[in-house]
C-alpha positions in Angstrom: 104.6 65.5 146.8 106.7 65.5 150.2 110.3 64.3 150.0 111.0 63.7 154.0 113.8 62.3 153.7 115.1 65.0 152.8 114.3 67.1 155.3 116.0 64.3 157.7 119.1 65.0 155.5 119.2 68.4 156.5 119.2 67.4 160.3 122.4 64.9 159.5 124.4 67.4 157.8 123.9 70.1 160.8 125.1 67.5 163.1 128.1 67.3 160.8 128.7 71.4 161.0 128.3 71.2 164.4 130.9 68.4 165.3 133.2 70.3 162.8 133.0 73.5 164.8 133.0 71.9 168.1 136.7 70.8 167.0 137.5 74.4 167.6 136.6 74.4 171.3 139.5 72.9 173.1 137.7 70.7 175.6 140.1 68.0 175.8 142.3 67.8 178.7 144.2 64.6 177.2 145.8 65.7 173.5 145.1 62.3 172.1 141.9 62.5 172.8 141.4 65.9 171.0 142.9 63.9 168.2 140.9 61.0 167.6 138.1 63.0 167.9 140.0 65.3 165.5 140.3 62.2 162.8 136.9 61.1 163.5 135.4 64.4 161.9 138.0 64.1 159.6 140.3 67.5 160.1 137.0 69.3 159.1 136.4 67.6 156.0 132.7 66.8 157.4 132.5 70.2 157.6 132.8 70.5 154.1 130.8 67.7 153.1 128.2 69.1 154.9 127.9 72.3 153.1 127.8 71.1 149.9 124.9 69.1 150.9 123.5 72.0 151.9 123.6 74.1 148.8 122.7 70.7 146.3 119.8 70.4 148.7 118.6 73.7 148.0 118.9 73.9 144.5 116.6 70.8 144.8 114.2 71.5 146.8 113.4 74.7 145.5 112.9 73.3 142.1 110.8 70.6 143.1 108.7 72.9 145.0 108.4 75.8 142.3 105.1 76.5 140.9 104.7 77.9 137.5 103.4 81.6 137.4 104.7 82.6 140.9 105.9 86.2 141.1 109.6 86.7 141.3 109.2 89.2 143.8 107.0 87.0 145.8 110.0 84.2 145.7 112.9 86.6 146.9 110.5 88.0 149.4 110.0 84.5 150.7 113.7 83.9 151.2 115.0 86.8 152.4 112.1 86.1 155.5 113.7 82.8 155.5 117.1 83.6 156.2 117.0 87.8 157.1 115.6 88.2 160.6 117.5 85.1 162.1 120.5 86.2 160.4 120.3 89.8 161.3 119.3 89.0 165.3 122.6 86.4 165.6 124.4 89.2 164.3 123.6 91.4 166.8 123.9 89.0 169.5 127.2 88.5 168.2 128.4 91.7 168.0 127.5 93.0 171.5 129.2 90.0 172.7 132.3 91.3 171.0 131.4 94.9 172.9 130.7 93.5 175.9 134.6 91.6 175.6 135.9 95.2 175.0 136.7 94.6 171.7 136.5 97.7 168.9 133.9 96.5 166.5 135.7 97.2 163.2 132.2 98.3 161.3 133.7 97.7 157.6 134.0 93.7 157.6 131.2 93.8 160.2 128.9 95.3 158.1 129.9 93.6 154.8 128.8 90.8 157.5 125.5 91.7 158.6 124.6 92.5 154.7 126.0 88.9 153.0 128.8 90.1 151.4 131.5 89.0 153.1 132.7 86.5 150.1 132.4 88.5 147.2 136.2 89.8 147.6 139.6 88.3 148.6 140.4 90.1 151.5 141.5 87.1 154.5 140.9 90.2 157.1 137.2 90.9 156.3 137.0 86.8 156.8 138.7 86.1 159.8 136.4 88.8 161.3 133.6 86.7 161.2 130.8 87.3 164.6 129.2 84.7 163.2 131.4 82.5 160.8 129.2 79.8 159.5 126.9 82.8 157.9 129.1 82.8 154.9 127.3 80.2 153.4 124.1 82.7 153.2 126.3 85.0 151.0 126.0 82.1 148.6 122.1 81.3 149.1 121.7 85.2 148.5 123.1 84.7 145.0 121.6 81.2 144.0 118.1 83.0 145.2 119.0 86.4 142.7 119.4 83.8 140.1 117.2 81.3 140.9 114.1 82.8 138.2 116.3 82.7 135.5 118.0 79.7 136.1 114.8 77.6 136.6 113.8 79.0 133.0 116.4 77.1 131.9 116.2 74.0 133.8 113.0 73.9 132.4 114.0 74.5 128.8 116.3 71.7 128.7 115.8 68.6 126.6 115.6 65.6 128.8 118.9 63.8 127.3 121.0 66.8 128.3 120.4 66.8 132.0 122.8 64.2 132.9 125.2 65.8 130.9 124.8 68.7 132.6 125.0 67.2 136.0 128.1 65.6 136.0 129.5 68.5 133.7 129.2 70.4 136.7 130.4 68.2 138.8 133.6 67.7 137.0 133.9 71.5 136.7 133.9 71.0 140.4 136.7 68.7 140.5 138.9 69.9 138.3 139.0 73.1 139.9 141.9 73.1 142.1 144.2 71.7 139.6 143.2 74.1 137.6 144.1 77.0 140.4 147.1 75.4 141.8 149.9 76.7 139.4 148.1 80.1 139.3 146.7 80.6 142.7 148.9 78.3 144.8 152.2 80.8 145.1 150.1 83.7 147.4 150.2 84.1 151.0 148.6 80.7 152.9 145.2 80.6 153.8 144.3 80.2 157.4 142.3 77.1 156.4 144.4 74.3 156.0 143.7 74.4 152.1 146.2 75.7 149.7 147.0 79.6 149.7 144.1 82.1 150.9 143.0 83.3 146.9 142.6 79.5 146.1 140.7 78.9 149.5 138.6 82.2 148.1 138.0 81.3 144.7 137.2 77.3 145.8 135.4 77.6 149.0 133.7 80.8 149.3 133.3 82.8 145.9 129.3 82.8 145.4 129.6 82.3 142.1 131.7 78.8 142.3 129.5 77.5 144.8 126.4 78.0 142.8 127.3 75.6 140.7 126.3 73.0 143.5 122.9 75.0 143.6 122.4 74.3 139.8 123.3 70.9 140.1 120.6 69.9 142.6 117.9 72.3 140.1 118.9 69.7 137.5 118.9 66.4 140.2 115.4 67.8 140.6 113.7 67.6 137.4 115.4 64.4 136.5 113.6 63.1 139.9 110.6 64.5 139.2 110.4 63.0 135.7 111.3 59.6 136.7 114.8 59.4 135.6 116.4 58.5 137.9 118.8 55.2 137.6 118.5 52.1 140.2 120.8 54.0 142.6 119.6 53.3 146.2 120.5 54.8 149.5 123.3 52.4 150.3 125.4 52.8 147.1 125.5 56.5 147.5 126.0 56.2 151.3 129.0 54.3 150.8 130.1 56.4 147.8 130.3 59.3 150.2 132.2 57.7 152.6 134.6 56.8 150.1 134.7 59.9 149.0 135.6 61.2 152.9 138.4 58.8 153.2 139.7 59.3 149.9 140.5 63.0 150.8 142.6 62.4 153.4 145.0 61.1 151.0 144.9 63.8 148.2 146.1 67.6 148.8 144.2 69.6 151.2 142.7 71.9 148.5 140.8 69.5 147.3 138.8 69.3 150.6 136.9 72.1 150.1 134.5 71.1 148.0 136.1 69.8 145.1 134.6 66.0 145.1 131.8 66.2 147.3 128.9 67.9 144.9 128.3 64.4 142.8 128.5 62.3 145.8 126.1 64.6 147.8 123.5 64.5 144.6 123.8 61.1 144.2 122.7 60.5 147.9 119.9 63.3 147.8 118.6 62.0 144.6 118.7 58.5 146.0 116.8 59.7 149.0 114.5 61.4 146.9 113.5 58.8 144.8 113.1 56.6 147.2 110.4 58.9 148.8 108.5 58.8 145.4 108.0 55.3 145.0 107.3 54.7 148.8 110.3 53.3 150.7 111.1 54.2 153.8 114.2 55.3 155.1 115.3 56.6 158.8 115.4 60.1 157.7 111.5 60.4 157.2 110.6 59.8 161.2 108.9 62.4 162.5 111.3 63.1 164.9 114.0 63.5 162.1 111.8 66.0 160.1 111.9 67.8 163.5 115.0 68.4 163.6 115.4 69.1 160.0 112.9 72.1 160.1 115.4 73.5 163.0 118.5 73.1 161.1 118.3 76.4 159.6 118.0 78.0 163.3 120.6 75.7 164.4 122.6 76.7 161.7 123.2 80.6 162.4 122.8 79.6 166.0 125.5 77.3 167.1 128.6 79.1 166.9 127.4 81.9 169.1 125.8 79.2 171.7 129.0 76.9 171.9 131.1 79.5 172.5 129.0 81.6 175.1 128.5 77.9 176.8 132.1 77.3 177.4 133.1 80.8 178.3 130.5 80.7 180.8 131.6 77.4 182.3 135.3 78.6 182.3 134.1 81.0 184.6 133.8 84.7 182.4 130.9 86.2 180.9 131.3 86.5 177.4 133.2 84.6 174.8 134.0 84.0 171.5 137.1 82.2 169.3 139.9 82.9 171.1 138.9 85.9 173.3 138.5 84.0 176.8 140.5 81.3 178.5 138.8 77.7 178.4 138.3 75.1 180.4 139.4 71.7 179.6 137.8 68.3 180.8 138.6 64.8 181.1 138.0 62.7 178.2 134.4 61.4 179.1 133.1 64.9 180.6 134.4 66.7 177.4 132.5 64.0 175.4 128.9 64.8 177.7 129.9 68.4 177.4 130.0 68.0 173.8 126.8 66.3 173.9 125.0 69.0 176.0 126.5 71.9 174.1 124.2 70.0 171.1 121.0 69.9 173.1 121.7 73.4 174.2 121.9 74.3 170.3 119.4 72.6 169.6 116.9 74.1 172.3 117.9 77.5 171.0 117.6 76.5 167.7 113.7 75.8 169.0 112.9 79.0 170.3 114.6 81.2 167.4 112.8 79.0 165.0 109.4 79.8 166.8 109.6 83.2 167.9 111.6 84.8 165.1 111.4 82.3 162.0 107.6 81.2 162.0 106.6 84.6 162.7 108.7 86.3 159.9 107.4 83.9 157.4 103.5 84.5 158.2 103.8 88.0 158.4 106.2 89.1 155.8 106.9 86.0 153.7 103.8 85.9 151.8 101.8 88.2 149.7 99.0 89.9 151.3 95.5 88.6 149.9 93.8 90.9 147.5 90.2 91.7 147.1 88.2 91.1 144.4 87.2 94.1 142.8 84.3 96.0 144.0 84.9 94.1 147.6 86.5 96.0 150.5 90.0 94.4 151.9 89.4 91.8 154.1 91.6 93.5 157.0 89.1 96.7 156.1 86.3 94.7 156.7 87.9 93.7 160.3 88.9 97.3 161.1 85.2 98.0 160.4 
């Protein structure tokens, strides 16, 4: 069964990446301005938010979608087609934009980059040499998909009663987190997130491990789901519980942004969604138009950062830019808000055509096992040649 809603999710919590990272462009001619719109994203915490939707949402989905017998080969084939080509093309892109600025490519964090393994050490200099920052989060999908055979073994294995349990473990383990790191992380240098010192940031944010948890946490949201155990939670409790969660953070250190509190909030509201799918109801995430968008957000994903950045270069008159390596352009108030808007339709229109000339084509040629023939019956791409 389809969850659509779910895949309208995914189109919500792009939006929310995007307006995060469009806080970096300094479009604002009127500093007030810059700063409401500054508050209304929250000092990045939608960001955040966002990303842990992200990797709950794809612990569920590919639990609900997992069929019993496939080969594991045949799974981590099928996800490194996902995520590889798009990944590896963005990179390039990225990196000749960095020649092109007459930069010297440092190749060691840039190829710890282009191979996902940018997270799996502290070192603040291989991450603030990011060509194509939001591609961190793939480091983490690399590890959830490693583990993902075994884990769904287990998920399976569990009695019924302990799922729940197991949940909100998790999401406690989430929580508790950075108290547990402030008096043994906190004294190091500061990060250059606003978020504690840089080995808390690391060991909260970005180690693959941590973050998996998340991934785990929507494997279990998904079997509860699937075998109707799901409470009366609808769309609207777990809506609001999200926003409360969002204002609630701008009250407690900044550590806890990261990801601390978000994971239960973000699997009540996909379980809500999901549940809501099963027995029928509609919800303004399952338009059409919505589930559009939500089978771009992976393109517009790896995509934006490179495409905002080129955008505003080019309209501050120079040819290639990145973060901080070209002099912008600010506007007025309402043109930086339509700038804004078009640098969204622009993403979102080079979202389209990576999605159809590099992500379709990936997954039919490469994603899936070849057919095999019967015995004693010629191949069928023989029998073509032939």
């Amino acid at each position: 069964m389809t969850l659509p809603s779910l895949e309208g999710l995914r189109a919500v919590a792009v939006v929310f990446v995007f307006a995060n990272h469009a806080l970096l462009l300094p479009v604002f001619s009127d500093p007030s301005a810059h700063s409401v719109f500054n508050t209304l994203t929250g000092n990045g915490r939608v960001g955040f938010l966002a990303v842990s939707v992200f990797f709950v949402l794809s612990g569920f989905v590919l639990t609900w979608s997992a069929k019993p017998g496939r080969r594991t080969v045949d799974f981590w084939r099928r996800r490194l087609m996902r995520i590889g080509p798009s990944h590896v093309l963005i990179a390039v892109v990225a990196l000749g934009q960095f020649a092109a600025a007459g930069d010297t490519i440092r190749w060691v964090p840039a190829i710890a980059g282009v191979l996902l393994v940018q997270t799996w050490w502290p070192d603040q200099d291989v991450m603030l040499y990011q060509f194509n920052g939001p591609s961190w989060t793939l480091s983490v999908d690399l590890l959830c998909y490693a583990l993902f055979p075994l884990l769904i073994r287990f998920v399976r294995r569990l009695d019924h009663r302990a799922l729940w349990p197991w949940l909100l473990g998790l999401g406690v383990t989430a929580a508790l987190l950075p108290v547990i790191s402030q008096p043994l992380l906190s004294g190091y240098p500061p990060s250059f997130y606003p978020a504690g010192s840089w080995p808390q940031m690391w060991a909260l944010c970005f180690f693959p491990p941590v973050r998996t948890m998340e991934f785990v946490m929507g494997m279990l949201l998904a079997r509860i789901v699937a075998e109707g155990r799901w409470p009366r939670i609808r769309v609207l409790p777990a809506v609001l519980l999200n926003l409360a969660v969002f204002l609630l953070l701008a009250h407690l250190p900044a550590v806890f942004m990261v990801a601390a509190l978000y994971p239960v909030p973000a699997a009540l509201l996909i379980g809500a969604l999901a549940a809501g799918d099963r027995s029928g109801r509609r919800s303004i995430l399952d338009t059409r138009f919505m589930m559009w968008l939500g089978e771009l957000s992976f393109a517009f994903y790896i995509v934006h950062i490179t495409v905002i950045f080129a955008a505003h270069a080019a309209f501050s008159g120079q040819l290639v830019g990145y973060m901080g390596r070209y002099t912008p352009t600010t506007f007025s108030t309402p043109v930086a808000v339509l700038f804004i808007l078009g640098l969204y339709v622009l993403c979102l229109a080079v979202a389209w055509v990576l999605h159809r000339t590099v992500e379709v084509p990936a997954m039919r040629r490469w994603g899936s096992p070849k057919a095999r023939p019967a015995p004693g019956r010629p191949h069928p791409e023989r029998r073509l040649r032939t």
